[in-house]
Coordinates of N, CA and C in Angstrom, one line a residue:
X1 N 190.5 -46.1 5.9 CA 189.3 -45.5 6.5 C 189.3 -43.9 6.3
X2 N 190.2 -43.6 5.5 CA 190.3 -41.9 5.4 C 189.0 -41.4 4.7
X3 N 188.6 -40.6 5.1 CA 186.8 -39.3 4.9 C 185.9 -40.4 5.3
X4 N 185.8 -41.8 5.2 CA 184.8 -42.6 5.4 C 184.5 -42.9 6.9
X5 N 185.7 -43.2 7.4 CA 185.1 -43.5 9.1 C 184.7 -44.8 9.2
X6 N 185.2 -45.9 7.6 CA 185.0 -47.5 7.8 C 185.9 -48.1 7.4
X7 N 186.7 -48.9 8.5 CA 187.6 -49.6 7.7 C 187.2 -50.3 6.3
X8 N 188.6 -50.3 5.8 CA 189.0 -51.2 4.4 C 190.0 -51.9 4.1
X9 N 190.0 -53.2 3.4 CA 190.8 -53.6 3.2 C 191.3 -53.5 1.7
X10 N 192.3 -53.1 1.1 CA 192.7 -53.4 0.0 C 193.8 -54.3 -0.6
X11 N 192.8 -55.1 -1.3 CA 193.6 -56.6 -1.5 C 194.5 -56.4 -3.0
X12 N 195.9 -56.3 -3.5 CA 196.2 -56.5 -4.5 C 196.3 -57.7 -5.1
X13 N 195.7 -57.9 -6.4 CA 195.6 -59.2 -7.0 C 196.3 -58.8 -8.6
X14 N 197.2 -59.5 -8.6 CA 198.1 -58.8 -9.7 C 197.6 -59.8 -10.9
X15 N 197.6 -59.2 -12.1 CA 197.2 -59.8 -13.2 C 198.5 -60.9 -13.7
X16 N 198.3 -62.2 -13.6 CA 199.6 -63.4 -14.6 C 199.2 -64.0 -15.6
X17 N 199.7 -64.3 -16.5 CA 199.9 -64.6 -17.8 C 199.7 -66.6 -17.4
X18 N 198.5 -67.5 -17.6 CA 198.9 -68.4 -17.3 C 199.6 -69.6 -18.0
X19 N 200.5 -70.4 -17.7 CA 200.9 -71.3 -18.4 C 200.1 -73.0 -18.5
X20 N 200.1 -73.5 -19.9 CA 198.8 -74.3 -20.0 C 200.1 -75.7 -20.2
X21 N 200.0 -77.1 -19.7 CA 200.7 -77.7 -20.4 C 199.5 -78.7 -20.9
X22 N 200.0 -79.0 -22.2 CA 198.9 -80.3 -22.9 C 200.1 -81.1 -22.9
X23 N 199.0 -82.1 -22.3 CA 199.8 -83.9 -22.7 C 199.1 -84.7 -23.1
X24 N 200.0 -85.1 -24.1 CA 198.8 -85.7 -25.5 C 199.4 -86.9 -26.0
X25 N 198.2 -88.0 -25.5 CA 198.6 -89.6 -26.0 C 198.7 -89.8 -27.4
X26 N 199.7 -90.2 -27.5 CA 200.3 -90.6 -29.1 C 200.2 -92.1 -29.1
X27 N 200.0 -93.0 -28.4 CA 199.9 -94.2 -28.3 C 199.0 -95.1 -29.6
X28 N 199.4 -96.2 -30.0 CA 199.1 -96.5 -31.0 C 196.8 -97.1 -30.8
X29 N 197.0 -96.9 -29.5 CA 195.5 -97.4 -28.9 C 194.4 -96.0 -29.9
X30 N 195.0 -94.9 -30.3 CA 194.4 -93.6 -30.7 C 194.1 -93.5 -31.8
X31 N 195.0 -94.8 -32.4 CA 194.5 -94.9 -34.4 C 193.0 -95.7 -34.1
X32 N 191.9 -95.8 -33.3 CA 190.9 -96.6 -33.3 C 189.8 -95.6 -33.4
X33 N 189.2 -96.0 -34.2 CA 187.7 -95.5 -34.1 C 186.6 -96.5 -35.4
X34 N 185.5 -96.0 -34.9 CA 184.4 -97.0 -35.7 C 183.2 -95.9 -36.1
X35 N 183.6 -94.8 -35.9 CA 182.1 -93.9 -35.9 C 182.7 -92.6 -36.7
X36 N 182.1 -91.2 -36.6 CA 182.3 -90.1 -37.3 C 184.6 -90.0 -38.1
X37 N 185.2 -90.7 -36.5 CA 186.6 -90.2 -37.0 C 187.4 -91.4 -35.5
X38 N 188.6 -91.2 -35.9 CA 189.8 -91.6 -35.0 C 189.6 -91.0 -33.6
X39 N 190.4 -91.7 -32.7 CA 190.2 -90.9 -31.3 C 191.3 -90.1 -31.4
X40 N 192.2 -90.6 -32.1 CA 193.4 -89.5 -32.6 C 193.0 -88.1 -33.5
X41 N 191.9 -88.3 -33.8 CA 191.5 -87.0 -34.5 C 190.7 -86.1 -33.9
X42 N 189.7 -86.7 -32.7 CA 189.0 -85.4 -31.3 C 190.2 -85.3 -30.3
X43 N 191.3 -85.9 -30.4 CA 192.2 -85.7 -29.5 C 193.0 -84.3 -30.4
X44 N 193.3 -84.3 -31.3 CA 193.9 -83.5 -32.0 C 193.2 -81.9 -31.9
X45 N 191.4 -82.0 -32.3 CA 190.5 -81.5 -32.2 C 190.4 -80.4 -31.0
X46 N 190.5 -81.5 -29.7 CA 190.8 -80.8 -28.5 C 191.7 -80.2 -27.6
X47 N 193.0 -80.7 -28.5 CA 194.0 -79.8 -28.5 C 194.4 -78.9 -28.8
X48 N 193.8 -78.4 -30.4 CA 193.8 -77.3 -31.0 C 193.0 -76.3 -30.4
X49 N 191.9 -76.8 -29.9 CA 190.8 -75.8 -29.0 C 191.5 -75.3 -27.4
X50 N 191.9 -76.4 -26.8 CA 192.7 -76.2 -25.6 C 193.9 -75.0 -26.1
X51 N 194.7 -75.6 -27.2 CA 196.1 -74.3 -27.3 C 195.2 -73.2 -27.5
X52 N 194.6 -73.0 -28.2 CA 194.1 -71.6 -28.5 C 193.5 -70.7 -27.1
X53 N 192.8 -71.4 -26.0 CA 192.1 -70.7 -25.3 C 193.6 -70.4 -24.3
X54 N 194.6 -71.5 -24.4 CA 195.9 -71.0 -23.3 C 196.7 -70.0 -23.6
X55 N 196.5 -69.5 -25.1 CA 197.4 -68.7 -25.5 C 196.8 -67.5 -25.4
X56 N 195.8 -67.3 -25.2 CA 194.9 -65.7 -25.0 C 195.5 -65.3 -23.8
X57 N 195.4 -63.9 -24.1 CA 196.1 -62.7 -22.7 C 197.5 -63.1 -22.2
X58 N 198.1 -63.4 -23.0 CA 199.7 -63.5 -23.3 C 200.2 -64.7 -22.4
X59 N 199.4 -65.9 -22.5 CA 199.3 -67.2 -22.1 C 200.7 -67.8 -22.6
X60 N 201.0 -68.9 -21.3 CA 202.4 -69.9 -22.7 C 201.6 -71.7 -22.5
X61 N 202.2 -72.3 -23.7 CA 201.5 -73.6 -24.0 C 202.6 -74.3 -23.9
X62 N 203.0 -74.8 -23.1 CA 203.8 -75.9 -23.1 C 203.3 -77.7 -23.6
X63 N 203.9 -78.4 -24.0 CA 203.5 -80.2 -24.8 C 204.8 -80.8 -24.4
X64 N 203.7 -81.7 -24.3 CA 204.7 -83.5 -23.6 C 203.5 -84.5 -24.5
X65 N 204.1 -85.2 -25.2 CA 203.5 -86.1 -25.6 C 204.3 -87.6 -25.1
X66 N 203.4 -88.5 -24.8 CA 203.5 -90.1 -24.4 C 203.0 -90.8 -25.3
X67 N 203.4 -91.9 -25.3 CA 203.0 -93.2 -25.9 C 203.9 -93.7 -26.8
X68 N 204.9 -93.2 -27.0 CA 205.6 -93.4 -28.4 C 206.3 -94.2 -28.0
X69 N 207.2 -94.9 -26.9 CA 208.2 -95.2 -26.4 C 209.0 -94.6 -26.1
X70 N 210.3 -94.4 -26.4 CA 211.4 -93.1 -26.4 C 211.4 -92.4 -27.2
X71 N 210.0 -92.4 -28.2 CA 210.0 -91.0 -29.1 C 209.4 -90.2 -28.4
X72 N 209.4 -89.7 -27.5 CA 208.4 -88.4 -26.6 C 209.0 -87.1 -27.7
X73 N 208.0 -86.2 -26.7 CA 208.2 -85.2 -27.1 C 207.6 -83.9 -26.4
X74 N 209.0 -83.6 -26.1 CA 208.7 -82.1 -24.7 C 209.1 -81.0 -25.4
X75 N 207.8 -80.3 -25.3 CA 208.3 -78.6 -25.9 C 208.4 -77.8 -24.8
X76 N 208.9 -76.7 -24.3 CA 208.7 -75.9 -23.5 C 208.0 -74.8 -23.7
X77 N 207.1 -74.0 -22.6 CA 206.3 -72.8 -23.1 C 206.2 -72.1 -23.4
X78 N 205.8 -72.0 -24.8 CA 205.9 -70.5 -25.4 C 204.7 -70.0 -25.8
X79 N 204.8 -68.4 -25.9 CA 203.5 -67.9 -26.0 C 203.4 -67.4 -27.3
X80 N 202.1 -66.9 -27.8 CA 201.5 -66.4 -29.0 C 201.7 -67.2 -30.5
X81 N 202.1 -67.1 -31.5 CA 202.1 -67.8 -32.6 C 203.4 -68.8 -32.7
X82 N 204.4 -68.5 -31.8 CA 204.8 -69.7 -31.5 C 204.6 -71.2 -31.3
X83 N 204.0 -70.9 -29.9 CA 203.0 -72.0 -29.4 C 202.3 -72.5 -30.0
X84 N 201.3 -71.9 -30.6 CA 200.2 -72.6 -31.9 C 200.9 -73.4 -32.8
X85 N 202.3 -72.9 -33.2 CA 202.9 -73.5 -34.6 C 203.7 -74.9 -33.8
X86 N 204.5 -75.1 -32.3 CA 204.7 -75.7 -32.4 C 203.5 -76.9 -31.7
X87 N 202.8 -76.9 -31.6 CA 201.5 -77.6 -30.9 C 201.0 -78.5 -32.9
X88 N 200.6 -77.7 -33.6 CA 200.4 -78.0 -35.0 C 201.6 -79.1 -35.3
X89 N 202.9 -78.8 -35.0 CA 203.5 -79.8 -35.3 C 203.7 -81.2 -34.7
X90 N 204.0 -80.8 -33.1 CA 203.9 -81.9 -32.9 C 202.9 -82.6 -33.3
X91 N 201.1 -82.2 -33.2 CA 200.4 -83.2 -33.9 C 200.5 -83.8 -34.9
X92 N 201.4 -83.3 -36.5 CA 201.6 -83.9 -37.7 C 202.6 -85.2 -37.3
X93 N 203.2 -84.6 -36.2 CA 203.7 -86.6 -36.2 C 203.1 -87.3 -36.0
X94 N 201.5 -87.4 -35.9 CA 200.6 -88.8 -35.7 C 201.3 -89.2 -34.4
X95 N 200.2 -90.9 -34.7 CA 200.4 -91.4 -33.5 C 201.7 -92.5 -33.5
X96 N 201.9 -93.4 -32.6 CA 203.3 -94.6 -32.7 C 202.6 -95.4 -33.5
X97 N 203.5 -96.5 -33.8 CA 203.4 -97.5 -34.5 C 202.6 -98.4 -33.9
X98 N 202.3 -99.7 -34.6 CA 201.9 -100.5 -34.0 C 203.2 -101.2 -33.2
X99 N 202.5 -102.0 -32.2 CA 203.7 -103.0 -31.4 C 204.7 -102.0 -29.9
X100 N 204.1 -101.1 -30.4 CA 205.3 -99.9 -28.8 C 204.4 -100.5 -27.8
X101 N 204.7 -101.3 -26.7 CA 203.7 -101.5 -25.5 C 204.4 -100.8 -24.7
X102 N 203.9 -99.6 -24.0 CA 204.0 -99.0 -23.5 C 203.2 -98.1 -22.2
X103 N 202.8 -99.5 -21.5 CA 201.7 -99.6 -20.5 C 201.9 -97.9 -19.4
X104 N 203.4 -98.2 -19.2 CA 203.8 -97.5 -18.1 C 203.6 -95.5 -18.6
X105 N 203.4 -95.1 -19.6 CA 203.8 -94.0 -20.4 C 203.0 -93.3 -19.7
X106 N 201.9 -92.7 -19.5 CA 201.2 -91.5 -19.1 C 201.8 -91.2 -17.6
X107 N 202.1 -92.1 -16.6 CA 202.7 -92.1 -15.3 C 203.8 -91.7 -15.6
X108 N 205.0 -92.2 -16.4 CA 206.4 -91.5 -16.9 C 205.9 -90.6 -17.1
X109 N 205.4 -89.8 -18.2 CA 205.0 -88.2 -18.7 C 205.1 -87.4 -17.7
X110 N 203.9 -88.1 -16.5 CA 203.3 -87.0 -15.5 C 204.5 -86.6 -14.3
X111 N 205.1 -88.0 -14.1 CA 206.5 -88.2 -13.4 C 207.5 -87.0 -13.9
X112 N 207.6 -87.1 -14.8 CA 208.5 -86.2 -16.2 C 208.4 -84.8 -15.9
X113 N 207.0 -84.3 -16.0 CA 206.3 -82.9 -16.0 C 206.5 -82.6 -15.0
X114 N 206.5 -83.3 -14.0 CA 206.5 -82.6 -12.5 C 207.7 -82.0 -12.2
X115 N 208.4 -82.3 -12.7 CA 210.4 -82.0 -12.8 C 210.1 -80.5 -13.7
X116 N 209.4 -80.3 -14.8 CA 209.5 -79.5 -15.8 C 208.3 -78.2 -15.1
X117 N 207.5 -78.4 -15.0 CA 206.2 -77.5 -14.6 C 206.9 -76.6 -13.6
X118 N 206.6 -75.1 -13.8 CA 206.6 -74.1 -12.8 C 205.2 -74.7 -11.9
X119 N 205.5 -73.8 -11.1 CA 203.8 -74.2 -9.8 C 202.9 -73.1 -10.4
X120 N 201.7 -73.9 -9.9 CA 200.4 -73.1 -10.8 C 200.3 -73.0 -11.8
X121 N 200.5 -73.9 -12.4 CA 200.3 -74.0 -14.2 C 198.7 -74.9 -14.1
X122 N 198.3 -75.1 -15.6 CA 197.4 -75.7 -15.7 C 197.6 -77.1 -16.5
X123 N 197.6 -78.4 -16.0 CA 198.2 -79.6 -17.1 C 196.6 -80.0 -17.5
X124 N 196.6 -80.1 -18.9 CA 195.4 -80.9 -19.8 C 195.8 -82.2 -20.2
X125 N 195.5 -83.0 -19.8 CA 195.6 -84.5 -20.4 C 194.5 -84.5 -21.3
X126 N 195.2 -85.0 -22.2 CA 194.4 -86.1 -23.6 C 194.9 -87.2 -24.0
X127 N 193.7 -88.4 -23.3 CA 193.9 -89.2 -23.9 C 192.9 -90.0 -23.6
X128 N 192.9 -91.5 -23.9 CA 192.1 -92.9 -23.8 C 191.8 -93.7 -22.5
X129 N 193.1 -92.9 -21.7 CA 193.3 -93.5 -20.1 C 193.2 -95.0 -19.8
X130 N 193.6 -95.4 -20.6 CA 193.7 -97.2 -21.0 C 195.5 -97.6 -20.3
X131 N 196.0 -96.5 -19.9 CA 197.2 -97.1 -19.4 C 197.0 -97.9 -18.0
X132 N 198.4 -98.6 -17.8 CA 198.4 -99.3 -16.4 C 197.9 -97.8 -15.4
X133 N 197.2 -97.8 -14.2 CA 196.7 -97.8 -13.1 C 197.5 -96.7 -12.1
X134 N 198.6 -97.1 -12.1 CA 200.1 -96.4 -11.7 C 200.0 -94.5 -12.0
X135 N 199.4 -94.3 -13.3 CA 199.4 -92.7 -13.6 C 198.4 -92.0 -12.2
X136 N 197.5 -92.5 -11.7 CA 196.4 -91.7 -10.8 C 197.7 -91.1 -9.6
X137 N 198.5 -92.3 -9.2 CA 199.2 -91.5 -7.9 C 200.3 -90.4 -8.8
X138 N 200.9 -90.3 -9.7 CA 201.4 -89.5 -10.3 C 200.6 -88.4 -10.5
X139 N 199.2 -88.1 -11.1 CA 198.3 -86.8 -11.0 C 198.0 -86.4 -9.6
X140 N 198.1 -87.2 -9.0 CA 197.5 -87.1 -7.2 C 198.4 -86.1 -6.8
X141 N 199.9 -86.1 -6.9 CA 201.0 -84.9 -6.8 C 201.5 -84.1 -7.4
X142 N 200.9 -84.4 -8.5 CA 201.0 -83.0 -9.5 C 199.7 -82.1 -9.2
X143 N 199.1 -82.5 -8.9 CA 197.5 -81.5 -8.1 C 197.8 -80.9 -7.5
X144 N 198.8 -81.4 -6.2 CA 199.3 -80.4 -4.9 C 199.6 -79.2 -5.2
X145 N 200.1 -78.7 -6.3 CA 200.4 -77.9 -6.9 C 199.7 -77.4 -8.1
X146 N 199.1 -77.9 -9.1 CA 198.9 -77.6 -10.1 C 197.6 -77.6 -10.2
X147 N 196.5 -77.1 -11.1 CA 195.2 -77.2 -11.8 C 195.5 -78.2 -13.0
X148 N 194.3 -79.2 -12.9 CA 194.5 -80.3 -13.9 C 193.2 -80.8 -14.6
X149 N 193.2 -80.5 -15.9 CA 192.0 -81.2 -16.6 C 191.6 -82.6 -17.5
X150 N 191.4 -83.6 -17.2 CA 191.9 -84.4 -18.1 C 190.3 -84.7 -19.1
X151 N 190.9 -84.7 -20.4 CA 189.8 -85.0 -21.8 C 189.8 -86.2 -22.0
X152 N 188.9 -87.3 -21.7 CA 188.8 -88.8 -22.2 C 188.2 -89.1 -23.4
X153 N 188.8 -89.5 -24.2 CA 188.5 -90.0 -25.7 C 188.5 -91.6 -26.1
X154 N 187.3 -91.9 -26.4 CA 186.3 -93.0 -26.4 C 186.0 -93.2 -27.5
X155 N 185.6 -94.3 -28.1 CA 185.1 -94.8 -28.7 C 183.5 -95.9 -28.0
X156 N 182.6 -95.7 -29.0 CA 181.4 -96.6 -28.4 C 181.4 -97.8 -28.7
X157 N 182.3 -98.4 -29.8 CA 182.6 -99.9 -29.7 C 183.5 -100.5 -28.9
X158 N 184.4 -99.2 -28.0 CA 185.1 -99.8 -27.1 C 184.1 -100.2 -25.8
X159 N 182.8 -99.5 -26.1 CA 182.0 -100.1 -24.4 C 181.1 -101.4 -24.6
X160 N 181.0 -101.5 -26.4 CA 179.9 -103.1 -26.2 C 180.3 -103.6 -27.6
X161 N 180.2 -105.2 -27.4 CA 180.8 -105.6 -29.1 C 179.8 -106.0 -30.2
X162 N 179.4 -105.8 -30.8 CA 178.2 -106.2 -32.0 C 178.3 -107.9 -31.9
X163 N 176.9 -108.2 -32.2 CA 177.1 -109.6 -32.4 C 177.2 -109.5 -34.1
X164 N 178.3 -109.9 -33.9 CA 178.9 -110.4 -35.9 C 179.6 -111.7 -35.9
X165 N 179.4 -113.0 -35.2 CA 179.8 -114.0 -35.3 C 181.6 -113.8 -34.7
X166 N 182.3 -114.8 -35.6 CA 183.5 -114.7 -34.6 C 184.4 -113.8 -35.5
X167 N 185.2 -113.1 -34.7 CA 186.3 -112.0 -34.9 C 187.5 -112.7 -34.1
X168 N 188.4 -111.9 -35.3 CA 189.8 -112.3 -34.9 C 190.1 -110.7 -34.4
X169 N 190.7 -110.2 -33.4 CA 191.1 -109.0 -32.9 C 192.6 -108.6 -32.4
X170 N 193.0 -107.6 -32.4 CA 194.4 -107.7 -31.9 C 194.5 -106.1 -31.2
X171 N 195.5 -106.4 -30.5 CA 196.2 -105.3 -29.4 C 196.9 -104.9 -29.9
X172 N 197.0 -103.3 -30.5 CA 197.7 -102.7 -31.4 C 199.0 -102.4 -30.3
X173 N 199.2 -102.1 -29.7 CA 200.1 -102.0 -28.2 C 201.2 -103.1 -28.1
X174 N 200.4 -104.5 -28.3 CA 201.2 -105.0 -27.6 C 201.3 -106.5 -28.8
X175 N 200.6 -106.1 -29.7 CA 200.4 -107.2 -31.0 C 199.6 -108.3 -30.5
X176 N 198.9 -108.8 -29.6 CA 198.4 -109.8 -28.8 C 197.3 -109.6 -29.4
X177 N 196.9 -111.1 -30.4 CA 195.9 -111.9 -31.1 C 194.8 -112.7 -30.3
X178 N 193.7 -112.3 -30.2 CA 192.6 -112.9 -29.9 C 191.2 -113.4 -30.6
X179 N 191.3 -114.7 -30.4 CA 189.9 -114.9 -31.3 C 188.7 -115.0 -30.1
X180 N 187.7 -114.4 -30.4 CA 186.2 -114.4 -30.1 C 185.2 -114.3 -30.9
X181 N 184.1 -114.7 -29.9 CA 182.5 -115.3 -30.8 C 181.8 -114.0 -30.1
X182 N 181.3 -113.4 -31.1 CA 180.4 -112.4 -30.3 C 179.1 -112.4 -30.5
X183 N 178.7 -113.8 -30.7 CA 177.3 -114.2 -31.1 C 177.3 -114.2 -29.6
X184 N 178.0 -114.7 -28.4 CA 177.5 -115.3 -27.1 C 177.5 -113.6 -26.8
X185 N 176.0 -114.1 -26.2 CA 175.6 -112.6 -24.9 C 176.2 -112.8 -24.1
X186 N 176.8 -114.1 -23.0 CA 177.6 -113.8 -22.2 C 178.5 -113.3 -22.2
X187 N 179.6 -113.6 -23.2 CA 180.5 -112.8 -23.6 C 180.4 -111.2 -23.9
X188 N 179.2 -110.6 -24.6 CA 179.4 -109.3 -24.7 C 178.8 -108.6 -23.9
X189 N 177.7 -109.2 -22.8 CA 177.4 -108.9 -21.3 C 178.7 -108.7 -20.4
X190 N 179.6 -109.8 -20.6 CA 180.6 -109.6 -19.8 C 181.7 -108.5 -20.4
X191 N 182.1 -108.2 -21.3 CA 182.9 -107.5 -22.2 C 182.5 -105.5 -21.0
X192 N 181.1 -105.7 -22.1 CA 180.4 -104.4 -21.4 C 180.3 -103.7 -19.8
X193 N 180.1 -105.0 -19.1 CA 180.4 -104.7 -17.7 C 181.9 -104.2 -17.7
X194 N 183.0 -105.0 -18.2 CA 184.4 -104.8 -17.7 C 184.6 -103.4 -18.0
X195 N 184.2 -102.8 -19.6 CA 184.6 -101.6 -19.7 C 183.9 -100.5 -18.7
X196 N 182.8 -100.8 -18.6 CA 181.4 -99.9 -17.4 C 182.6 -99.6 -16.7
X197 N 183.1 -100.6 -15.4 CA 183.6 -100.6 -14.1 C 184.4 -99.6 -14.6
X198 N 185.6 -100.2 -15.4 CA 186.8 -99.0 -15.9 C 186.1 -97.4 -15.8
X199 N 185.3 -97.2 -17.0 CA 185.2 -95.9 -17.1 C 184.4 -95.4 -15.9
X200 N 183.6 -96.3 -15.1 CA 183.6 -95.7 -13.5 C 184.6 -95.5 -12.7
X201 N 185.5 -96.9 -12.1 CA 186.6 -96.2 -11.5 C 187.2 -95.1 -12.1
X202 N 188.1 -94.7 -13.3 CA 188.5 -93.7 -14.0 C 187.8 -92.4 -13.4
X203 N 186.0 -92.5 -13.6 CA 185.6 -91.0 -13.3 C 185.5 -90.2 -11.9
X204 N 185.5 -92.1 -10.9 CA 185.7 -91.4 -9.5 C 187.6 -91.1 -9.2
X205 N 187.9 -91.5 -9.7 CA 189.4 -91.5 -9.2 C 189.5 -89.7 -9.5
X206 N 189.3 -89.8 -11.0 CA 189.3 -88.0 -11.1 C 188.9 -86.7 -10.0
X207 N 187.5 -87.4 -9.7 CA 186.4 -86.8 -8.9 C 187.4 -86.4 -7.5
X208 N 188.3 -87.5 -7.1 CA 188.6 -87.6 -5.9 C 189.9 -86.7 -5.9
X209 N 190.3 -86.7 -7.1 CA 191.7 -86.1 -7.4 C 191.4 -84.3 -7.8
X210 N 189.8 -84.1 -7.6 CA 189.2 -82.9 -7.7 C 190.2 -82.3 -9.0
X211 N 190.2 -83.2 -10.2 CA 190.5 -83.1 -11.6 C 189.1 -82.8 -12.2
X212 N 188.9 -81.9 -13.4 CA 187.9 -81.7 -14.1 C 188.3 -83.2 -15.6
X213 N 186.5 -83.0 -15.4 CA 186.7 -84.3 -16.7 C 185.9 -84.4 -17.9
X214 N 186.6 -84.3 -18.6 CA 185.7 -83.9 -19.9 C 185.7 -85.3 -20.7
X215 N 184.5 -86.4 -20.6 CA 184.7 -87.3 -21.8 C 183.9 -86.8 -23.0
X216 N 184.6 -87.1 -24.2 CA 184.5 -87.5 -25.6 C 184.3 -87.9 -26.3
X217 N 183.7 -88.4 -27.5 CA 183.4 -89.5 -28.1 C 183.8 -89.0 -29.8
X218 N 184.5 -90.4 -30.6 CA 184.3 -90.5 -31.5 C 183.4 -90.2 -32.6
X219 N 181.9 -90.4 -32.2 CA 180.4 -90.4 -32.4 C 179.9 -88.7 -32.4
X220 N 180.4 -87.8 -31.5 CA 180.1 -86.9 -30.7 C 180.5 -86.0 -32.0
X221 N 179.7 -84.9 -32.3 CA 180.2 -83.4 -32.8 C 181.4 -83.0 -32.4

């Protein structure tokens, strides 16, 4: 209040360097696409866009990748051209093979990170969110703490099936062979609804987990 005669408050807000962690589905579900590219390839896309904006103003980028089985892969956070180079690599390992079923893996990761993460970091998920169910209470506690964004990557043949007579199909995950007729509308009526609900529950669960949500598409620029 000195020469003024009105109080003041002065608040210090000290400038931090933030730490970003990407966690990035390698799961064999990410070699799929039907349109412009792979969902393994806008995943890759938006990771390279994510590392770059984490590393400005002396940022660190920390990576955990899932899906592989026990081939994970935890970097710890480093900043400036470090980070970029090792973010670049992990992506050149592609995704797992076919046959790793590995339902439980995004929920391990997040379980994983929460052990590894300083508080007030920022975690980016990329992925397909096609895992077991089990991952939401795992983000639900890493929130208490953390800022969290997750990027969903889609395909538009994953929401409706073309009528092309009967297909033989398979679960790259889990190798499980299915024959269907996709001439029947009920079938691809019903198909459509199942995925709908999914990527509804998915967007409220986020909503509620006051997670930011960015979906994707194969199709998409």
């Amino acid at each position: 209040s000195a020469r003024t005669g009105v109080p003041h408050v002065r608040m210090q807000v000290p400038e931090r360097a933030l730490t970003t962690w990407l966690v990035i589905d390698v799961s064999s579900s990410m070699a799929f696409g039907t349109e412009n590219r792979l969902k393994a390839d806008v995943a890759e896309g938006a990771a390279l866009a994510m590392g770059r904006m984490a590393l400005k103003r002396g940022g660190q980028l920390g990576i955990l990748t899932f899906g592989a089985g026990e081939d994970q892969l935890l970097l710890p956070p480093r900043s400036s051209r470090a980070g970029m180079i090792a973010l670049r690599r992990a992506l050149e390992r592609g995704v797992a093979k076919d046959g790793i079923d590995d339902s439980h893996a995004l929920g391990a990761a997040l379980l994983r990170l929460g052990h590894v993460a300083r508080p007030a970091t920022l975690i980016v998920i990329i992925s397909d969110f096609r895992d077991d169910a089990a991952w939401i209470q795992q983000l639900g506690a890493l929130r208490t703490r953390h800022a969290a964004i997750a990027i969903e990557v889609h395909d538009p043949r994953e929401g409706e099936l073309p009528d092309v007579g009967r297909l033989a199909v398979v679960d790259p995950e889990t190798g499980k062979r299915v024959r269907v007729n996709t001439s029947s509308q009920k079938l691809r009526s019903r198909f459509a609804s199942i995925e709908a609900a999914r990527r509804h529950l998915l967007a409220d669960e986020l909503r509620r987990l006051h997670v930011g949500h960015v979906p994707l598409s194969t199709g998409d620029d």
